[in-house]
Short mmCIF file of C-alpha atoms and ligand atoms in Angstrom, two decimals:
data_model
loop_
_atom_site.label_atom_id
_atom_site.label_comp_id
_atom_site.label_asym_id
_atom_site.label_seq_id
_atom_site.Cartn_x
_atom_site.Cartn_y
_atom_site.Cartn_z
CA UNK A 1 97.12 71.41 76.56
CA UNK A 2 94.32 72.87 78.28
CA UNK A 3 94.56 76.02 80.24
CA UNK A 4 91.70 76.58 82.87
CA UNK A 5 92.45 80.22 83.59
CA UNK A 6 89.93 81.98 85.92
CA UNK A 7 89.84 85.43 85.02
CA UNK A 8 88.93 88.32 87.06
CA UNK A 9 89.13 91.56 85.34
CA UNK A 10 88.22 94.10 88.02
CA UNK A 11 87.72 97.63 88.23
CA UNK A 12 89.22 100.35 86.67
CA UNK A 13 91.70 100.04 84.01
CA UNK A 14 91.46 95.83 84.99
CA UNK A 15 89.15 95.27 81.83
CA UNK A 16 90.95 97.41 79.37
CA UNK A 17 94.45 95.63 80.39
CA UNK A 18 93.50 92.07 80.92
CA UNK A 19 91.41 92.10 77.76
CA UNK A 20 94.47 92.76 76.09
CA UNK A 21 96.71 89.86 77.69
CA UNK A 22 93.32 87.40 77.02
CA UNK A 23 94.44 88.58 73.54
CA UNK A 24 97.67 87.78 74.05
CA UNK A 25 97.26 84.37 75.41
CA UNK A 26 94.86 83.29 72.77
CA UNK A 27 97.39 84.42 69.60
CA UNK A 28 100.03 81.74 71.67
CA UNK A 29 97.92 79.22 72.47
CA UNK A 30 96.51 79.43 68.74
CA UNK A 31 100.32 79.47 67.51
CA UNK A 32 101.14 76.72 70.11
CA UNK A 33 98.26 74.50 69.91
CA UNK A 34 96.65 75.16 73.40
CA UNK A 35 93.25 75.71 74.41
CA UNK A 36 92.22 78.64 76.51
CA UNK A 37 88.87 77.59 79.39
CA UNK A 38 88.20 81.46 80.66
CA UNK A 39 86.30 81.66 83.99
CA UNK A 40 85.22 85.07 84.70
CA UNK A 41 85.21 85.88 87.82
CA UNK A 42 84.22 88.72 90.11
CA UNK A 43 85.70 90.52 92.76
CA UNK A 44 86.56 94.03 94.11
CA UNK A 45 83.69 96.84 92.87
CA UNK A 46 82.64 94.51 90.48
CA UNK A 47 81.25 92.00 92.63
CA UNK A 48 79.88 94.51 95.26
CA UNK A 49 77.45 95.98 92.60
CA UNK A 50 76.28 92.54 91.66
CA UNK A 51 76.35 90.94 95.24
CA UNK A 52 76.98 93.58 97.45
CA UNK A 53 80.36 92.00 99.06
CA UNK A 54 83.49 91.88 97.10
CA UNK A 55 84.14 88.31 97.06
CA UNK A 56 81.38 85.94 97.09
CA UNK A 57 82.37 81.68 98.64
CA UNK A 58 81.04 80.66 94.95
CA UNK A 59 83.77 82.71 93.28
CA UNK A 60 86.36 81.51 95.95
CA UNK A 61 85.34 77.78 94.96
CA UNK A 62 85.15 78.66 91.31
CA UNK A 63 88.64 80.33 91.33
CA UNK A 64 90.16 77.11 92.82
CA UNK A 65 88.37 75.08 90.52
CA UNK A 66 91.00 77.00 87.63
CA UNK A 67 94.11 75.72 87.21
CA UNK A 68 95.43 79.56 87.60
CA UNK A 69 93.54 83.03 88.09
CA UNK A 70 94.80 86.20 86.08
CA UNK A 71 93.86 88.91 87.34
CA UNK A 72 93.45 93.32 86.65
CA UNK A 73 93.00 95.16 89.50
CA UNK A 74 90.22 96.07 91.78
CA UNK A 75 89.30 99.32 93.66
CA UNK A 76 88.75 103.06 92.70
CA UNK A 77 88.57 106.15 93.43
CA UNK A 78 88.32 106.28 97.89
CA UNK A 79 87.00 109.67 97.48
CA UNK A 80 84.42 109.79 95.10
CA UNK A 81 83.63 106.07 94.77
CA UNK A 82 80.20 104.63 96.99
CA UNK A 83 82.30 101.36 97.67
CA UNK A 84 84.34 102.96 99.68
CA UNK A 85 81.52 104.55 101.72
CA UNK A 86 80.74 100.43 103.27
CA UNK A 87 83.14 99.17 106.27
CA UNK A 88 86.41 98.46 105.61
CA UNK A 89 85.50 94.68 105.47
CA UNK A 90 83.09 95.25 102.46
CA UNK A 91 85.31 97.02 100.22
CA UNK A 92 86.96 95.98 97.49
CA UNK A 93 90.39 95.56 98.43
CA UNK A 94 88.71 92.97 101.32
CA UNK A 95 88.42 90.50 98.15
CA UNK A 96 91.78 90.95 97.72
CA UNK A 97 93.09 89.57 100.89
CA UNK A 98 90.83 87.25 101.20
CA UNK A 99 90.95 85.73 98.21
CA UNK A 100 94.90 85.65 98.58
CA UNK A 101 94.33 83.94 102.34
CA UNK A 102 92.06 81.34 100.79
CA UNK A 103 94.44 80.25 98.10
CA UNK A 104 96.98 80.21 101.00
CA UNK A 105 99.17 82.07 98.58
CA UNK A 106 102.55 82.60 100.55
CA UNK A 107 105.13 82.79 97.67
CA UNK A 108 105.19 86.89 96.05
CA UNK A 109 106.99 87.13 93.23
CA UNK A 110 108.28 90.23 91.57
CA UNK A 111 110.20 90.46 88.17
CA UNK A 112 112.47 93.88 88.32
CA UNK A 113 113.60 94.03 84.88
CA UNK A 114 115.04 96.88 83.11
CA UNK A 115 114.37 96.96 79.30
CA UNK A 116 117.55 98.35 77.43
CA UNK A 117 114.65 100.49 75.28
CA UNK A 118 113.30 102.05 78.60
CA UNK A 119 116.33 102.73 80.53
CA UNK A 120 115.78 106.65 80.02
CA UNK A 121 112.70 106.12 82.92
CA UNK A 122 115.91 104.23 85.16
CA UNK A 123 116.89 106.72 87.80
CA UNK A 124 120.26 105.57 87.92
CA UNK A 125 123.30 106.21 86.25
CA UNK A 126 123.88 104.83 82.66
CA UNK A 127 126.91 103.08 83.50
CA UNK A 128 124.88 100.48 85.66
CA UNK A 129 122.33 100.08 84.07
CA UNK A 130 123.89 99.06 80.41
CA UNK A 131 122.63 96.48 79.05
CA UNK A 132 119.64 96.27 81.41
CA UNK A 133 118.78 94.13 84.37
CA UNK A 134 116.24 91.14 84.82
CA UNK A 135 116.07 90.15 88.55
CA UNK A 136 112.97 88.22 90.28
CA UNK A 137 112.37 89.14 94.15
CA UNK A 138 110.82 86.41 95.70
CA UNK A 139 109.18 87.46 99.15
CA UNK A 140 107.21 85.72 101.48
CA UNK A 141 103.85 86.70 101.98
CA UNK A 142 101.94 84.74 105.16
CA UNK A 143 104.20 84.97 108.00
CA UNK A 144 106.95 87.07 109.66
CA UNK A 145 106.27 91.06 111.18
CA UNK A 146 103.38 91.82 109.61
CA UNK A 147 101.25 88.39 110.98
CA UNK A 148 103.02 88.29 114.30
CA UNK A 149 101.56 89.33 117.68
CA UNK A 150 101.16 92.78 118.29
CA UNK A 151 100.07 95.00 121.42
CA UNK A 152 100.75 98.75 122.74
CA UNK A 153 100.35 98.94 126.48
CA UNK A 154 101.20 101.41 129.04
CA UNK A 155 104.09 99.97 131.00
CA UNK A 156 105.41 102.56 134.25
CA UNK A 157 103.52 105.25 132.16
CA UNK A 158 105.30 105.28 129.31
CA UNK A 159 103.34 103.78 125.76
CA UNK A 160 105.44 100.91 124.45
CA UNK A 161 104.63 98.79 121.40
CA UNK A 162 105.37 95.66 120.58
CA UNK A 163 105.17 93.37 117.09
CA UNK A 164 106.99 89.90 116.68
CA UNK A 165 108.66 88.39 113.93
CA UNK A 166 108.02 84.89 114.00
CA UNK A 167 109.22 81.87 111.56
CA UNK A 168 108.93 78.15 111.41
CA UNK A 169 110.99 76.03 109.29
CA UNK A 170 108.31 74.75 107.51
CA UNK A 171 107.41 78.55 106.50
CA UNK A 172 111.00 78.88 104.92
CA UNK A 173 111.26 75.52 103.87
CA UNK A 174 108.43 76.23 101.27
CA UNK A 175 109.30 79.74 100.38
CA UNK A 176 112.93 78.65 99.53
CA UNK A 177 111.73 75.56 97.61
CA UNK A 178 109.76 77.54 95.33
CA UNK A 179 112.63 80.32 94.76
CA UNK A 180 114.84 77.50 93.96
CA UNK A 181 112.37 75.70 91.54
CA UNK A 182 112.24 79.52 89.71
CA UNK A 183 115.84 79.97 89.72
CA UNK A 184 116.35 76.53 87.98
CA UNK A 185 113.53 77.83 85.08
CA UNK A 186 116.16 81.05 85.12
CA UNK A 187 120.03 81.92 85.43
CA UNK A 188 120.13 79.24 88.50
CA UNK A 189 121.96 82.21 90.91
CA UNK A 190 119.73 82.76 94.15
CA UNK A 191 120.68 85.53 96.76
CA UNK A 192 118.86 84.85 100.15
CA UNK A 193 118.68 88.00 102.10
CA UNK A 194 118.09 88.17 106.00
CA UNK A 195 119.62 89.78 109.36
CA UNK A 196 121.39 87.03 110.47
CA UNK A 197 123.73 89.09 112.31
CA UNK A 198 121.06 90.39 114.39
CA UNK A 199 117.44 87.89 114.22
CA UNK A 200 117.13 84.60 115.24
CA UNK A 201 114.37 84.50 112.70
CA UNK A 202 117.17 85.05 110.06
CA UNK A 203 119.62 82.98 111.73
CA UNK A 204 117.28 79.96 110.82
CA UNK A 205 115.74 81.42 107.71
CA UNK A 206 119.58 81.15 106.90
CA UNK A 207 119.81 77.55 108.00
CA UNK A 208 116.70 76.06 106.19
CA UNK A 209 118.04 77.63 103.40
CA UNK A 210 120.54 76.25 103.51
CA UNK A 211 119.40 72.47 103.65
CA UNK A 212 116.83 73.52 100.94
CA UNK A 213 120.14 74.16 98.46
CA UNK A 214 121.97 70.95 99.12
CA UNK A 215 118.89 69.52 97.18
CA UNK A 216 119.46 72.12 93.83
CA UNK A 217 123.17 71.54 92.94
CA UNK A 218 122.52 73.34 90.13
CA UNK A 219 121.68 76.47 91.58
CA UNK A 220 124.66 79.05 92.97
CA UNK A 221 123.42 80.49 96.45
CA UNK A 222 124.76 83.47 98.58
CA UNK A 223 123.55 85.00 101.46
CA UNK A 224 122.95 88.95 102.09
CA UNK A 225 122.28 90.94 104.51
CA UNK A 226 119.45 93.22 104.14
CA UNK A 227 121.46 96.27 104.17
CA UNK A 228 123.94 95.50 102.31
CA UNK A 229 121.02 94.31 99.57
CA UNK A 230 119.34 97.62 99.95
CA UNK A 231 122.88 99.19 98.30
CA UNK A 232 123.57 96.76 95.90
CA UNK A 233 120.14 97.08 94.45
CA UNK A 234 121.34 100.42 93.52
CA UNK A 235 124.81 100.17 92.73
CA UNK A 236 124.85 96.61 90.80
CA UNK A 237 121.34 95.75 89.67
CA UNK A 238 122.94 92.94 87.61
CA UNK A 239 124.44 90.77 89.20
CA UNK A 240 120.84 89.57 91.06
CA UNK A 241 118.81 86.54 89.57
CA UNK A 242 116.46 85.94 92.71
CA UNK A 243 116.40 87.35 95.84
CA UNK A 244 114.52 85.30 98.27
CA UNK A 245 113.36 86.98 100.96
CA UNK A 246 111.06 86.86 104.19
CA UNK A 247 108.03 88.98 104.05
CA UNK A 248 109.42 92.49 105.10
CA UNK A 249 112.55 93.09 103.53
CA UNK A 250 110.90 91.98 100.25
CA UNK A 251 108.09 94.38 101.05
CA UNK A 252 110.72 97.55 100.98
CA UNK A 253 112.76 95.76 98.89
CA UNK A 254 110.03 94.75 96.06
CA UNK A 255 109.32 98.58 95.93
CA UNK A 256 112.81 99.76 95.53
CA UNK A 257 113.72 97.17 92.80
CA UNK A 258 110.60 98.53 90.81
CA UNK A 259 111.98 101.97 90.88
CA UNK A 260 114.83 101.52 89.45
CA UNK A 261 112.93 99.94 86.13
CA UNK A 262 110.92 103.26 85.65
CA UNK A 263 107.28 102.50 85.31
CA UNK A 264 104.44 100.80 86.98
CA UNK A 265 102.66 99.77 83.90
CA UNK A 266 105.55 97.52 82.90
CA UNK A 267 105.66 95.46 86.46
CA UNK A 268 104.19 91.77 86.57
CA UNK A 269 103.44 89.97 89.71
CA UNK A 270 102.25 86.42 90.81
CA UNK A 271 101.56 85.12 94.18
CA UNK A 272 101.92 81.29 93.83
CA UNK A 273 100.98 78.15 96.86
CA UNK A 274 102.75 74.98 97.50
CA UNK A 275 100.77 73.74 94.34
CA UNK A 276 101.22 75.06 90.60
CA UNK A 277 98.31 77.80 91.06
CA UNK A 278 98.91 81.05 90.91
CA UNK A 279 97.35 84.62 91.08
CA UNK A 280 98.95 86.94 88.25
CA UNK A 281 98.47 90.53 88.34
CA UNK A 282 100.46 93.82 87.57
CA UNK A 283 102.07 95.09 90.33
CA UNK A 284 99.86 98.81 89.61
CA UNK A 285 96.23 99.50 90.87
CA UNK A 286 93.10 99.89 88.83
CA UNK A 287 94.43 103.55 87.92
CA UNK A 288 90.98 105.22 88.60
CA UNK A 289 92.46 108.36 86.70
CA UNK A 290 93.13 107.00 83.88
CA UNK A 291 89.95 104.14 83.73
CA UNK A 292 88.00 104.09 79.89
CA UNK A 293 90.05 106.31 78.45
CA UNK A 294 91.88 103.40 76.20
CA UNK A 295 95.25 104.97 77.73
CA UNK A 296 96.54 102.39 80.57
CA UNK A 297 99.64 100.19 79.44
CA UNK A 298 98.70 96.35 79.23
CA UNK A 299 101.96 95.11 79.23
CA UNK A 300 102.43 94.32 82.85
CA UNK A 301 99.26 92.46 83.18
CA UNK A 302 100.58 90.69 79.76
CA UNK A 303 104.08 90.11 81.51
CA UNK A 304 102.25 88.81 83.87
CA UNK A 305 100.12 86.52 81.97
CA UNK A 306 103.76 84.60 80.47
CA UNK A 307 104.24 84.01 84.25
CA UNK A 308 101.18 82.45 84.61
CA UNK A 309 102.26 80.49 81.57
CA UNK A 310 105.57 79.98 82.62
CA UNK A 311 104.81 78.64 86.47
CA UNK A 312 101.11 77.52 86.48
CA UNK A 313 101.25 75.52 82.83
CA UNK A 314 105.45 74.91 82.65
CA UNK A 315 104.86 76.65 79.09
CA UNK A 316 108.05 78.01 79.37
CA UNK A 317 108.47 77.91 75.16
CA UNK A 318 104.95 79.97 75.25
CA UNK A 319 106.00 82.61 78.30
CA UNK A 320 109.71 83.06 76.34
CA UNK A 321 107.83 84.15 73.06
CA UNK A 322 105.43 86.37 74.96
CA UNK A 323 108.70 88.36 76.70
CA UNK A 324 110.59 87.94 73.31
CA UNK A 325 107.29 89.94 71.69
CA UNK A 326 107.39 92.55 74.47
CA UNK A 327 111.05 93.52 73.54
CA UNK A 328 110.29 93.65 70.12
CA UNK A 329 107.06 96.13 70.07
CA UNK A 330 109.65 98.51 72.82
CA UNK A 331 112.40 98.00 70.35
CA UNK A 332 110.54 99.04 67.93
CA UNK A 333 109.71 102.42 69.51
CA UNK A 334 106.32 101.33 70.13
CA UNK A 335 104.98 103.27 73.76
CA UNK A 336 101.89 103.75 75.52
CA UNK A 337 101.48 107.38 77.08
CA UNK A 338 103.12 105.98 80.75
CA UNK A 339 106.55 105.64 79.25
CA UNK A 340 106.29 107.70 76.15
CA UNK A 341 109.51 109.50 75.18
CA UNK A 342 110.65 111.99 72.69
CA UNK A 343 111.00 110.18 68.96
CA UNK A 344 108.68 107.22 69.91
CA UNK A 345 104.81 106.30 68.69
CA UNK A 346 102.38 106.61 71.12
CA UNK A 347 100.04 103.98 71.47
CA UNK A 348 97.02 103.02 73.43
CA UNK A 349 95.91 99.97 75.07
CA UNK A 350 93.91 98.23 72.26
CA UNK A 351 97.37 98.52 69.59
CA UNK A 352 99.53 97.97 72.20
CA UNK A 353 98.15 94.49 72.74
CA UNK A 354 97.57 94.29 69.02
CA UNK A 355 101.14 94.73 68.44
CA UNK A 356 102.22 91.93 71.28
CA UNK A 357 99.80 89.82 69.56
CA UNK A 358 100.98 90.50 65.93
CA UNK A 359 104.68 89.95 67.07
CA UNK A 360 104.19 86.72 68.93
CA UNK A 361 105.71 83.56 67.09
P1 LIG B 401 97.49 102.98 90.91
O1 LIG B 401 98.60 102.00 90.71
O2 LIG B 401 96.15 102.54 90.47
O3 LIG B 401 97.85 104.35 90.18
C1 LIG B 401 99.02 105.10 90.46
C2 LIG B 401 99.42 105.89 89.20
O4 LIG B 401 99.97 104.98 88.24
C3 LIG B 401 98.23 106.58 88.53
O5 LIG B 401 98.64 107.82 88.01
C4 LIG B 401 97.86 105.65 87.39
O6 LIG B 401 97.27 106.30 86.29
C5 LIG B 401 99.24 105.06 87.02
N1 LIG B 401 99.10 103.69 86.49
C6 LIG B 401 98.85 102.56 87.18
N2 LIG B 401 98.78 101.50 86.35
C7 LIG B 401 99.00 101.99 85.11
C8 LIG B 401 99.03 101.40 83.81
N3 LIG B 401 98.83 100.09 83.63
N4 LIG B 401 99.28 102.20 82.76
C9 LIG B 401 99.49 103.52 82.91
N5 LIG B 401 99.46 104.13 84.11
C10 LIG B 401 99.22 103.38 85.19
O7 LIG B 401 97.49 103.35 92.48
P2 LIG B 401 96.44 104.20 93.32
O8 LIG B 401 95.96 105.37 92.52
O9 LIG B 401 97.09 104.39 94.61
O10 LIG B 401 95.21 103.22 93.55
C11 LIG B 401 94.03 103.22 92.78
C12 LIG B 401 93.13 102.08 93.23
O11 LIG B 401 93.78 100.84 92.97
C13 LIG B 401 92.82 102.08 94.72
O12 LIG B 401 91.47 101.71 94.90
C14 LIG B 401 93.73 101.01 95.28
O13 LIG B 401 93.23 100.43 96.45
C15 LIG B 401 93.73 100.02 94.15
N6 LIG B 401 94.89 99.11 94.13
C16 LIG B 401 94.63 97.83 93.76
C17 LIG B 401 95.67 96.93 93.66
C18 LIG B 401 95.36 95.54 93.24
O14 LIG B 401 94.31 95.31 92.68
N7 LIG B 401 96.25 94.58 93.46
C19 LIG B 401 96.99 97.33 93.92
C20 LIG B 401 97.24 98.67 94.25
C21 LIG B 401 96.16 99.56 94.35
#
């Protein structure tokens, strides 16, 4: 097969980490018999020092001429960085959004897993968290709250605020589709969370659901209310495979779940459309403090690069050896400084990817 990735690396620590999961990618495709078609692409600080914006319409076009786009991070340093001295709409997280509103990339998803190897980083106790966890929170990302209407106005002299939470059923039609298609490709359990004791946006959230899992017999569904998932997250990690979720409650609930696995280097994303594309990026920023120094942990822009494989390509053989070579290099006590601990070999970026690459099979 070939894989048309469009690559932007980014700013910061971006090069340093997605060089690393290029490296990656190449030792399975080479194993696998793929072919890798980079595109690299700029956007963020990158792209304002060549072009002066941060994301130019030729990059747009080119990125959805790729079958996928992995991605760094963009952005740096807001106090000492000249990017950050342009308007707001000139900066480089403005690439970000757009770029994301282009693709019309509704779907978030966020793996929460807890390595066995790493659960010393796991705030909670070690009687929940034995044997690890492996959950994937699936939030929507184009509607709900945070698109809605909003307006503060002076009613009878007293400020009042308003912001609405609005849903069609097409919105959670598509959202649910794609957390079902991803459950299938996992332990076929999904948990749909909402407030349907309270919203009428979660009342039919729950309903559309609901007709969405009469088509995936397969699949085990339960419903949750936020609250209640906000507990459980904490008390019984394990028992979630995905939570699907509309764009709020994944937004606090995204954060929380990464917690509780310790670091930010080690946390993939991907925002996906109604198509196969996808963005993949680690869930981290472009770590200004840490930029050049041959320091920053690739392996959650690597996890994120067996997404890619896993959702964009169905390489799911490919993504499962690229996870399975993950485990091994922790297992075998290999860290970068982020989540070093006592008895372990410290690593940086360049023999940390080495190491992925040299266990792949
Ligand atoms: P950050 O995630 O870049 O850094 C927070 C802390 O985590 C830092 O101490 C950093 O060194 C550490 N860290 C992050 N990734 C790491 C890795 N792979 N290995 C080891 N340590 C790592 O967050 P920030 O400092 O708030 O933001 C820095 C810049 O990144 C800002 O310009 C921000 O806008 C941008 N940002 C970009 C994205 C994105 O590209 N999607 C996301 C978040 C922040």
């Amino acid at each position: 097969m070939n894989l048309k990735i469009g690559v932007i690396k980014g700013d910061g620590i971006g090069p340093e980490i997605v060089t690393e999961a290029m490296k990656v990618i190449d030792k399975a495709a080479q194993i696998y018999g793929h072919t890798c078609e980079y595109m690299q692409l700029l956007m963020g600080g990158a792209s304002i020092d060549v072009h002066g914006v941060p994301l130019t319409d030729e990059t747009v076009a080119a990125a959805k001429s790729c079958d996928a786009v992995l991605m760094g991070s963009i952005g740096g340093d807001a106090k000492t960085s000249p990017w950050y001295r342009l308007e707001p709409s000139k900066r480089p997280e403005a690439g970000l959004l757009r770029i994301r509103k282009e693709l019309n990339l509704f779907a978030n998803l966020r793996p929460a897993v807890l390595y066995d190897e790493l659960k010393g980083a796991c705030p909670l106790k070690e009687e929940i968290t034995e044997g690890g966890f492996d959950m994937m929170i699936m939030r929507e990302l184009t509607g709900g709250l945070y698109f809605g209407e909003r307006k503060t106005v002076e009613e009878n002299g007293v400020m009042t605020a308003y912001d609405s939470l609005t849903y069609n059923e097409n919105e959670i039609r598509r959202i649910a589709k794609r957390g079902f298609d991803i459950a299938m490709k996992r332990r076929k359990k999904v948990t749909s969370v909402d407030k349907a004791n309270v919203l009428d946006s979660s009342r039919l959230w729950r309903k559309v659901v609901e007709e969405v899992a009469a088509d995936y017999p397969a699949v085990a569904l339960e419903h949750m209310l936020v609250d209640n998932c906000a507990m459980q997250l904490v008390k019984d990690p394990k028992q979630f495979d995905v939570i699907l979720t509309e764009n709020m409650f994944g937004d606090i609930l995204s954060d929380e779940a990464s917690m509780v696995t310790g670091s930010i280097g080690m946390l993939a994303s991907a925002s996906l459309n109604e198509t196969k594309f996808g963005l993949y990026e680690p869930s981290g920023g472009s770590a200004p403090d840490i930029a050049g120094k041959g320091i920053a942990n690739p392996i959650a822009t690597i996890l994120s690069a067996a997404m890619m494989l896993r959702f964009s390509f169905d390489l799911d053989r490919e993504a499962e050896a690229i996870e399975s070579a993950v485990a091994k290099v922790l297992e075998e006590g290999y860290r970068t400084i982020d989540i070093m601990s006592e008895g372990k070999t410290q690593v940086g970026t360049e023999k940390m990817g080495d190491l992925i690459a040299g266990y792949l099979k």
